Short mmCIF file of C-alpha atoms and ligand atoms in Angstrom, two decimals:
data_model
loop_
_atom_site.label_atom_id
_atom_site.label_comp_id
_atom_site.label_asym_id
_atom_site.label_seq_id
_atom_site.Cartn_x
_atom_site.Cartn_y
_atom_site.Cartn_z
CA MET C 237 0.00 0.01 0.00
CA LEU C 238 1.30 3.44 -0.85
CA GLY C 239 2.20 5.38 2.27
CA ASN C 240 1.15 9.02 2.64
CA PHE C 241 3.38 11.62 1.08
CA THR C 242 3.72 15.17 -0.15
CA TYR C 243 5.35 15.52 -3.52
CA CYS C 244 6.95 18.70 -4.76
CA ASN C 245 9.98 19.16 -6.97
CA PRO C 246 10.67 22.85 -7.47
CA THR C 247 13.71 22.58 -9.79
CA LYS C 248 13.07 23.98 -13.25
CA LEU C 249 14.92 22.11 -15.99
CA TYR C 250 16.19 23.32 -19.36
CA PHE C 251 17.03 20.25 -21.42
CA GLY C 252 18.71 19.85 -24.82
CA LYS C 253 21.32 21.27 -27.17
CA ASP C 254 22.17 24.92 -26.39
CA ALA C 255 19.93 24.85 -23.30
CA VAL C 256 22.56 27.05 -21.62
CA GLU C 257 21.16 30.06 -23.51
CA ASN C 258 18.26 29.96 -21.02
CA LEU C 259 20.67 31.29 -18.43
CA ARG C 260 20.05 34.73 -19.90
CA THR C 261 16.40 34.65 -18.84
CA GLU C 262 17.00 32.99 -15.49
CA LEU C 263 19.79 35.31 -14.42
CA LYS C 264 17.38 38.25 -14.47
CA ASN C 265 15.79 36.75 -11.33
CA TYR C 266 18.95 37.10 -9.22
CA GLY C 267 21.21 39.85 -7.95
CA LYS C 268 24.52 40.94 -9.39
CA ASN C 269 26.95 38.78 -7.44
CA ILE C 270 27.48 35.29 -8.79
CA LEU C 271 29.72 32.68 -7.20
CA LEU C 272 30.77 30.50 -10.15
CA VAL C 273 31.74 27.07 -8.85
CA TYR C 274 33.55 24.45 -10.94
CA GLY C 275 35.89 21.51 -10.67
CA GLY C 276 39.44 20.70 -11.71
CA GLY C 277 39.41 22.23 -15.17
CA SER C 278 37.42 20.03 -17.57
CA VAL C 279 35.02 22.94 -18.23
CA LYS C 280 37.93 25.09 -19.39
CA LYS C 281 39.16 22.40 -21.81
CA ASN C 282 35.78 21.71 -23.39
CA GLY C 283 34.65 25.33 -23.74
CA ILE C 284 31.71 25.22 -21.29
CA TYR C 285 33.41 27.71 -18.97
CA ASP C 286 33.86 30.24 -21.81
CA ARG C 287 30.27 29.90 -22.91
CA VAL C 288 28.88 30.39 -19.36
CA MET C 289 31.29 33.21 -18.60
CA THR C 290 30.30 35.07 -21.81
CA ILE C 291 26.63 34.86 -20.83
CA LEU C 292 27.33 36.00 -17.27
CA LYS C 293 29.31 39.02 -18.52
CA GLU C 294 26.73 39.90 -21.14
CA CYS C 295 24.09 39.82 -18.41
CA GLY C 296 26.15 42.32 -16.41
CA LYS C 297 27.00 39.98 -13.53
CA GLU C 298 29.89 40.37 -11.12
CA VAL C 299 31.54 36.94 -11.08
CA THR C 300 33.66 35.46 -8.28
CA GLU C 301 35.23 32.15 -9.21
CA ASP C 302 35.50 29.16 -6.88
CA ALA C 303 37.48 26.58 -8.83
CA GLY C 304 39.01 23.26 -7.87
CA VAL C 305 36.05 21.41 -6.40
CA MET C 306 37.39 17.88 -6.31
CA PRO C 307 35.46 14.66 -6.92
CA ASN C 308 34.22 13.71 -3.43
CA PRO C 309 34.36 17.31 -2.15
CA THR C 310 35.99 17.73 1.25
CA THR C 311 35.22 19.70 4.39
CA HIS C 312 38.40 21.77 3.76
CA LYS C 313 37.13 22.88 0.37
CA LEU C 314 33.69 23.57 1.87
CA TYR C 315 35.14 26.01 4.44
CA GLU C 316 37.04 27.75 1.65
CA GLY C 317 33.86 28.08 -0.44
CA ILE C 318 31.89 29.46 2.48
CA ALA C 319 34.51 32.18 3.02
CA ARG C 320 34.49 33.06 -0.66
CA ALA C 321 30.67 33.21 -0.83
CA ARG C 322 30.62 35.46 2.24
CA ALA C 323 33.31 37.77 0.85
CA CYS C 324 31.51 38.32 -2.45
CA GLN C 325 28.03 38.38 -0.87
CA ALA C 326 26.83 35.84 -3.39
CA ASP C 327 23.28 36.28 -4.67
CA LEU C 328 23.43 33.02 -6.61
CA ILE C 329 25.80 30.04 -6.56
CA LEU C 330 26.14 28.72 -10.10
CA ALA C 331 27.56 25.20 -10.17
CA VAL C 332 29.08 24.18 -13.50
CA GLY C 333 30.13 20.54 -13.32
CA GLY C 334 29.07 17.15 -12.09
CA GLY C 335 27.53 15.91 -8.87
CA SER C 336 30.53 16.93 -6.80
CA VAL C 337 30.32 20.56 -7.89
CA CYS C 338 26.57 20.63 -7.49
CA ASP C 339 26.62 18.93 -4.06
CA TYR C 340 29.33 21.31 -2.90
CA ALA C 341 27.35 24.33 -4.08
CA LYS C 342 24.39 23.17 -1.95
CA ALA C 343 26.61 22.65 1.09
CA VAL C 344 27.99 26.17 0.69
CA SER C 345 24.49 27.54 0.16
CA VAL C 346 23.23 26.38 3.57
CA SER C 347 26.43 27.41 5.38
CA VAL C 348 27.06 30.99 4.23
CA HIS C 349 24.67 32.45 6.80
CA CYS C 350 25.07 29.72 9.41
CA ASP C 351 27.10 30.31 12.57
CA GLU C 352 27.53 26.65 13.42
CA ASP C 353 30.04 24.21 11.95
CA PRO C 354 28.35 22.83 8.80
CA TRP C 355 30.03 19.41 8.99
CA GLU C 356 28.73 18.83 12.50
CA LYS C 357 25.32 20.40 11.97
CA TYR C 358 24.37 18.95 8.60
CA PHE C 359 26.49 15.85 8.11
CA LEU C 360 26.88 14.45 11.62
CA ARG C 361 23.69 15.67 13.32
CA PHE C 362 21.56 15.75 10.11
CA GLU C 363 19.89 18.99 11.15
CA GLU C 364 17.96 21.16 8.75
CA PRO C 365 19.10 24.67 7.89
CA THR C 366 17.83 27.39 10.21
CA CYS C 367 19.45 30.28 8.33
CA ALA C 368 18.92 32.07 5.03
CA ILE C 369 19.90 29.85 2.08
CA VAL C 370 21.74 31.25 -0.95
CA PRO C 371 20.03 29.99 -4.13
CA VAL C 372 21.89 27.40 -6.23
CA ALA C 373 21.62 26.70 -9.94
CA CYS C 374 23.42 24.11 -11.98
CA VAL C 375 24.87 23.61 -15.46
CA LEU C 376 25.41 19.86 -15.55
CA THR C 377 28.45 18.33 -17.26
CA MET C 378 28.54 14.80 -15.81
CA VAL C 379 25.56 12.49 -15.60
CA GLY C 380 24.79 10.16 -12.71
CA THR C 381 24.02 11.64 -9.32
CA GLY C 382 20.67 13.37 -9.91
CA SER C 383 22.07 16.28 -7.88
CA GLU C 384 20.70 18.62 -10.55
CA MET C 385 17.14 18.02 -9.31
CA ASN C 386 17.42 16.92 -5.70
CA GLY C 387 18.53 18.09 -2.28
CA GLY C 388 21.41 15.64 -1.88
CA SER C 389 24.82 16.89 -0.83
CA VAL C 390 27.64 14.47 -0.07
CA ILE C 391 30.74 15.74 1.72
CA THR C 392 33.89 13.87 2.76
CA ASN C 393 35.80 14.48 5.97
CA PRO C 394 39.22 12.95 5.22
CA GLU C 395 40.46 13.15 8.83
CA GLN C 396 37.43 11.37 10.24
CA LYS C 397 37.33 8.97 7.28
CA LEU C 398 33.66 9.66 6.78
CA LYS C 399 31.79 10.42 3.58
CA ILE C 400 28.24 11.43 4.43
CA GLY C 401 25.25 12.64 2.45
CA HIS C 402 22.59 14.96 3.75
CA VAL C 403 19.33 14.98 1.81
CA PHE C 404 18.10 18.55 2.22
CA GLY C 405 14.53 19.67 1.69
CA THR C 406 13.12 21.35 -1.40
CA GLU C 407 14.38 24.79 -0.35
CA VAL C 408 17.91 23.60 -1.09
CA PHE C 409 17.15 21.98 -4.49
CA PRO C 410 18.70 23.90 -7.41
CA LYS C 411 16.36 26.66 -8.52
CA PHE C 412 17.02 25.63 -12.11
CA SER C 413 19.35 23.26 -13.93
CA VAL C 414 20.67 23.24 -17.48
CA LEU C 415 20.99 19.78 -19.03
CA ASP C 416 22.70 19.69 -22.41
CA PRO C 417 23.57 16.11 -23.36
CA THR C 418 26.34 17.30 -25.68
CA TYR C 419 28.16 18.63 -22.60
CA THR C 420 28.71 15.01 -21.53
CA PHE C 421 30.45 13.99 -24.80
CA THR C 422 33.88 14.91 -23.40
CA LEU C 423 33.57 12.63 -20.37
CA PRO C 424 36.21 9.90 -20.23
CA HIS C 425 34.74 6.40 -20.67
CA TYR C 426 35.54 5.56 -17.02
CA GLN C 427 33.41 8.49 -15.79
CA MET C 428 30.63 7.79 -18.27
CA VAL C 429 30.14 4.19 -17.18
CA SER C 430 30.64 5.03 -13.52
CA GLY C 431 27.78 7.52 -13.87
CA ILE C 432 25.63 4.95 -15.65
CA TYR C 433 26.06 2.52 -12.81
CA ASP C 434 25.35 5.24 -10.27
CA ILE C 435 22.03 5.87 -12.01
CA PHE C 436 21.21 2.15 -12.08
CA ASN C 437 22.06 1.75 -8.44
CA HIS C 438 19.96 4.75 -7.40
CA ILE C 439 16.99 2.97 -8.93
CA CYS C 440 17.91 -0.35 -7.27
CA GLU C 441 18.24 1.37 -3.88
CA GLN C 442 14.65 2.53 -4.14
CA TYR C 443 13.33 -0.66 -5.77
CA PHE C 444 14.77 -3.33 -3.46
CA SER C 445 12.64 -2.68 -0.41
CA GLY C 446 9.04 -3.30 0.53
CA THR C 447 6.69 -6.06 -0.56
CA ASP C 448 3.67 -4.01 -1.57
CA ASP C 449 2.29 -3.35 -5.05
CA ASN C 450 3.58 0.10 -5.79
CA THR C 451 3.47 2.39 -8.84
CA SER C 452 7.01 3.55 -8.11
CA ASP C 453 8.38 0.04 -8.74
CA TYR C 454 6.82 -0.06 -12.21
CA LEU C 455 8.32 3.35 -13.01
CA SER C 456 11.69 2.05 -11.74
CA GLU C 457 11.52 -1.00 -13.98
CA GLY C 458 10.88 1.20 -17.02
CA LEU C 459 13.79 3.50 -16.11
CA MET C 460 16.12 0.53 -15.64
CA ARG C 461 15.14 -0.97 -19.01
CA SER C 462 15.70 2.33 -20.79
CA LEU C 463 19.07 2.75 -19.10
CA ILE C 464 20.30 -0.74 -19.92
CA HIS C 465 19.34 -0.22 -23.56
CA SER C 466 20.90 3.25 -23.91
CA SER C 467 24.01 2.33 -21.94
CA ARG C 468 24.83 -0.47 -24.39
CA ILE C 469 24.60 1.96 -27.29
CA ALA C 470 26.63 4.70 -25.53
CA ASN C 471 29.27 2.19 -24.48
CA LEU C 472 30.05 1.40 -28.10
CA ASP C 473 29.20 4.82 -29.54
CA PRO C 474 29.72 7.53 -26.89
CA MET C 475 28.79 10.33 -29.33
CA ASN C 476 25.31 8.90 -29.91
CA TYR C 477 23.07 11.84 -28.93
CA GLU C 478 19.93 9.77 -28.60
CA ALA C 479 21.52 7.38 -26.12
CA ARG C 480 23.36 10.08 -24.17
CA SER C 481 20.26 12.24 -23.88
CA ASN C 482 18.18 9.31 -22.67
CA ILE C 483 20.84 8.49 -20.10
CA MET C 484 20.88 12.09 -18.90
CA TRP C 485 17.11 12.21 -18.53
CA THR C 486 17.00 8.82 -16.79
CA ALA C 487 19.61 10.00 -14.30
CA THR C 488 17.43 12.90 -13.29
CA TRP C 489 14.34 10.76 -12.83
CA ALA C 490 16.29 8.10 -10.98
CA LEU C 491 16.97 10.42 -8.10
CA ASN C 492 14.64 13.39 -8.10
CA THR C 493 12.51 11.80 -5.32
CA LEU C 494 9.70 10.53 -7.60
CA VAL C 495 10.35 6.79 -7.50
CA ALA C 496 10.74 6.81 -3.71
CA MET C 497 7.29 8.24 -3.07
CA GLY C 498 5.08 6.20 -0.78
CA LYS C 499 7.53 3.34 -0.29
CA ASP C 500 10.50 2.18 1.73
CA THR C 501 13.97 2.50 0.24
CA ASP C 502 17.25 0.76 0.98
CA TRP C 503 20.45 2.82 0.27
CA GLU C 504 22.81 0.29 1.88
CA VAL C 505 24.95 -0.07 -1.27
CA HIS C 506 25.55 3.67 -1.08
CA MET C 507 26.55 3.38 2.58
CA LEU C 508 29.08 0.64 1.71
CA GLY C 509 30.30 2.64 -1.29
CA GLN C 510 30.63 5.85 0.67
CA ALA C 511 32.76 4.08 3.27
CA VAL C 512 35.02 2.90 0.45
CA GLY C 513 35.10 6.46 -0.91
CA ALA C 514 36.08 7.85 2.50
CA HIS C 515 39.05 5.47 2.72
CA THR C 516 40.22 5.50 -0.92
CA ASN C 517 38.78 8.62 -2.59
CA ALA C 518 37.66 6.31 -5.42
CA THR C 519 35.12 7.32 -8.05
CA HIS C 520 31.61 7.12 -6.59
CA GLY C 521 29.93 4.88 -9.17
CA MET C 522 32.85 2.43 -9.12
CA THR C 523 32.64 2.06 -5.33
CA LEU C 524 29.01 1.04 -5.77
CA ALA C 525 29.80 -1.38 -8.61
CA ALA C 526 32.57 -3.07 -6.62
CA VAL C 527 30.34 -3.99 -3.66
CA SER C 528 27.00 -4.53 -5.43
CA MET C 529 27.13 -8.16 -6.45
CA ALA C 530 28.24 -9.39 -3.01
CA TYR C 531 25.56 -7.22 -1.34
CA TYR C 532 22.66 -8.20 -3.60
CA ARG C 533 23.52 -11.91 -3.50
CA HIS C 534 23.65 -11.63 0.29
CA ILE C 535 20.22 -9.98 0.67
CA MET C 536 18.45 -11.86 -2.12
CA PRO C 537 16.93 -14.57 0.13
CA TYR C 538 15.31 -11.85 2.30
CA GLY C 539 13.62 -10.17 -0.66
CA LEU C 540 13.24 -13.09 -3.01
CA ALA C 541 9.94 -12.05 -4.58
CA LYS C 542 11.33 -8.67 -5.63
CA PHE C 543 14.53 -10.23 -6.99
CA ARG C 544 12.43 -12.64 -9.02
CA ARG C 545 10.38 -9.74 -10.39
CA PHE C 546 13.60 -7.81 -11.21
CA ALA C 547 14.90 -10.82 -13.16
CA VAL C 548 11.74 -11.18 -15.24
CA ASN C 549 10.66 -7.55 -15.71
CA VAL C 550 14.05 -5.87 -16.04
CA TRP C 551 16.32 -8.56 -17.49
CA GLY C 552 13.79 -10.62 -19.44
CA VAL C 553 14.59 -13.89 -17.68
CA ASP C 554 12.21 -16.67 -18.77
CA PRO C 555 10.68 -18.07 -15.55
CA ALA C 556 9.23 -21.25 -17.09
CA GLY C 557 10.11 -24.40 -15.17
CA LYS C 558 12.49 -22.67 -12.75
CA SER C 559 12.43 -22.21 -8.99
CA GLU C 560 12.10 -18.69 -7.53
CA GLU C 561 15.78 -18.80 -6.51
CA GLN C 562 16.92 -19.87 -9.97
CA ILE C 563 15.00 -17.02 -11.58
CA ALA C 564 16.34 -14.47 -9.10
CA ASP C 565 19.90 -15.82 -9.58
CA GLU C 566 19.61 -15.50 -13.35
CA GLY C 567 18.52 -11.88 -12.94
CA LEU C 568 21.59 -11.05 -10.86
CA ALA C 569 23.81 -12.95 -13.29
CA ALA C 570 22.41 -10.85 -16.17
CA MET C 571 23.08 -7.69 -14.19
CA GLU C 572 26.65 -8.79 -13.49
CA ALA C 573 27.25 -9.57 -17.16
CA TRP C 574 25.97 -6.11 -18.14
CA MET C 575 28.24 -4.45 -15.58
CA LYS C 576 31.25 -6.32 -16.98
CA GLU C 577 30.21 -5.43 -20.51
CA LEU C 578 30.30 -1.72 -19.57
CA GLY C 579 33.78 -2.17 -18.08
CA LEU C 580 32.88 -1.30 -14.48
CA VAL C 581 35.26 -2.00 -11.63
CA MET C 582 33.97 -5.22 -10.12
CA ASN C 583 36.24 -5.53 -7.08
CA LEU C 584 37.55 -3.38 -4.23
CA THR C 585 41.19 -4.38 -4.73
CA GLU C 586 41.24 -2.39 -7.95
CA LEU C 587 40.07 0.65 -5.99
CA GLY C 588 42.95 0.37 -3.52
CA VAL C 589 41.28 -1.55 -0.69
CA ARG C 590 43.43 -4.10 1.18
CA GLU C 591 42.31 -6.72 3.68
CA ASP C 592 43.86 -4.78 6.60
CA MET C 593 41.50 -1.90 5.83
CA LEU C 594 38.31 -3.90 6.36
CA ASP C 595 37.81 -3.04 10.07
CA GLY C 596 38.08 0.66 9.25
CA LEU C 597 35.61 0.28 6.38
CA VAL C 598 33.10 -1.42 8.67
CA LYS C 599 33.38 1.46 11.17
CA SER C 600 32.74 4.00 8.39
CA THR C 601 29.61 2.22 7.09
CA LEU C 602 26.22 3.55 8.21
CA VAL C 603 23.54 0.87 8.59
CA MET C 604 20.18 1.48 6.98
CA GLU C 605 17.04 -0.04 8.46
CA THR C 606 14.51 -0.20 5.65
CA GLY C 607 16.07 -2.61 3.16
CA TYR C 608 15.44 -6.36 3.08
CA LYS C 609 18.10 -7.05 5.72
CA VAL C 610 19.52 -4.83 8.45
CA LEU C 611 23.21 -5.71 8.23
CA THR C 612 25.29 -6.62 11.28
CA PRO C 613 28.95 -5.48 11.42
CA GLU C 614 29.97 -9.10 10.70
CA GLU C 615 27.80 -9.14 7.57
CA ILE C 616 29.23 -5.81 6.42
CA ARG C 617 32.74 -7.16 6.87
CA ALA C 618 31.87 -10.34 4.97
CA ILE C 619 30.43 -8.32 2.05
CA PHE C 620 33.55 -6.16 1.87
CA LYS C 621 35.76 -9.25 2.07
CA GLU C 622 33.89 -10.96 -0.72
CA SER C 623 34.20 -7.79 -2.82
CA LEU C 624 38.00 -7.64 -2.56
O1 NZQ Z 863 36.82 18.28 -11.95
P1 NZQ Z 863 36.72 18.30 -13.42
O2 NZQ Z 863 38.00 18.68 -14.08
O3 NZQ Z 863 35.55 19.06 -13.93
O4 NZQ Z 863 36.54 16.76 -13.89
C1 NZQ Z 863 35.45 15.98 -13.48
C2 NZQ Z 863 35.77 14.95 -12.41
O5 NZQ Z 863 37.11 14.59 -12.46
C3 NZQ Z 863 35.04 15.10 -14.65
N1 NZQ Z 863 34.07 15.74 -15.55
C4 NZQ Z 863 32.87 16.24 -15.22
N2 NZQ Z 863 32.22 16.67 -16.34
C5 NZQ Z 863 33.09 16.45 -17.38
C6 NZQ Z 863 34.26 15.87 -16.86
N3 NZQ Z 863 35.30 15.53 -17.66
C7 NZQ Z 863 35.18 15.76 -18.97
N4 NZQ Z 863 34.06 16.30 -19.53
C8 NZQ Z 863 33.00 16.65 -18.78
N5 NZQ Z 863 31.89 17.14 -19.35
O6 NZQ Z 863 34.41 13.98 -14.08
C9 NZQ Z 863 34.99 13.71 -12.81
C10 NZQ Z 863 33.92 13.34 -11.83
O7 NZQ Z 863 33.06 14.41 -11.55
P2 NZQ Z 863 32.11 14.35 -10.29
O8 NZQ Z 863 31.33 15.59 -10.25
O9 NZQ Z 863 32.93 13.97 -9.10
O10 NZQ Z 863 31.19 13.10 -10.63
P3 NZQ Z 863 29.73 12.75 -10.20
O11 NZQ Z 863 28.75 13.52 -10.96
O12 NZQ Z 863 29.65 11.28 -10.27
O13 NZQ Z 863 29.63 13.21 -8.66
C11 NZQ Z 863 30.11 12.40 -7.62
C12 NZQ Z 863 29.78 13.00 -6.26
O14 NZQ Z 863 28.36 13.08 -6.08
C13 NZQ Z 863 27.98 12.37 -4.90
C14 NZQ Z 863 29.04 11.30 -4.82
O15 NZQ Z 863 29.12 10.71 -3.54
C15 NZQ Z 863 30.29 12.06 -5.16
O16 NZQ Z 863 30.77 12.78 -4.05
N6 NZQ Z 863 26.57 11.92 -4.98
C16 NZQ Z 863 25.60 12.84 -4.89
C17 NZQ Z 863 24.26 12.49 -4.84
C18 NZQ Z 863 23.17 13.46 -4.73
N7 NZQ Z 863 23.42 14.74 -4.73
O17 NZQ Z 863 22.02 13.07 -4.60
C19 NZQ Z 863 23.84 11.09 -4.86
C20 NZQ Z 863 24.88 10.17 -5.38
O18 NZQ Z 863 24.57 8.88 -4.91
C21 NZQ Z 863 26.27 10.51 -4.95
O19 NZQ Z 863 26.54 10.02 -3.65
ZN1 ZN Z 864 25.01 7.43 -6.14
#
């Protein structure tokens, strides 16, 4: 049965080739001071920085740059961004980049006018903002996280070896996001497929929980089928606009809160992956890929009916004459074969994890309570060990 919920997604999207031109209209709604946030330089190489900068200048904006947001943005960088946003009295934070840049922009936005330590308030105590929030907008260049249309913000504290996400409310969602699929053409293959798996896993995290008949699960199955299809095309032909645009749109719907409405969700793969990220700084989607097969095989008996349904409805497994377990197993085997076909990292060793790091990884893993199995520390260790 669908639980009660309120649904609102306030982010306005501009999708398609040259969608960035819509900045001209949107910028009229904000003051003069823009904090332009971007990453390690890809936007300078591929021309996106020049295009955005030209528009900002032509719109008469005063631009302060905040460059160098790293993948898995850190608390150190966050404090730097807060100082910069305060100094320029930012009226709008414009994130030009992937999930890291967008997440970081949100973390800055809720901290500029906050007197407390943002790491402790938002990421350890999970409190909501009680101060004014600087609006955020996003020009997306990397597809996967859904950060362009959600309130998620994931920050890493390297000293504490913790990587934690806070899902903020709608007041922190980007006010608008620009999604031009051609902006993703310059992504290295490693990042493209990592993003594809991130999308897939976001859907899995919301699908593998609950036993009720739920519209969201049907939507999720459709999104997964579309993604599998488009990913196979993009893997062989990365410049295929149709496939890349479908992947970009699927990513947004995979994590813009829709498919979680009225149902339980899991998110344990993300907790395992984030622990790996905190200890290795590895690419987000690859941390998820490396632990997924061990995790899903471990929880399958506790959610057998849903794994059977996944096999048949998503992977087209023929159920005739097979036991429930056999069908479910074949679904996971099909998923594993697809992951290998894309070239995902399928083990933790490749990401720099060694056996002597397992105790630390277990300590850094948050345990979620609404999946098919609440993991014990021993189970978490066993899943990491099997993923080595
Ligand atoms: O830094 P630059 O030079 O820009 O290079 C980036 C970065 O190295 C590069 N890149 C981005 N767009 C490019 C490009 N290279 C060439 N051409 C382009 N068009 O790609 C690399 C990865 O970028 P990043 O932003 O780190 O990737 P992603 O979008 O996967 O974001 C990952 C972060 O988002 C968090 C992750 O934990 C991680 O910290 N997540 C955020 C979520 C949310 N907000 O809801 C949910 C996710 O589950 C995830 O946890
Ligand atoms: Zn993710």
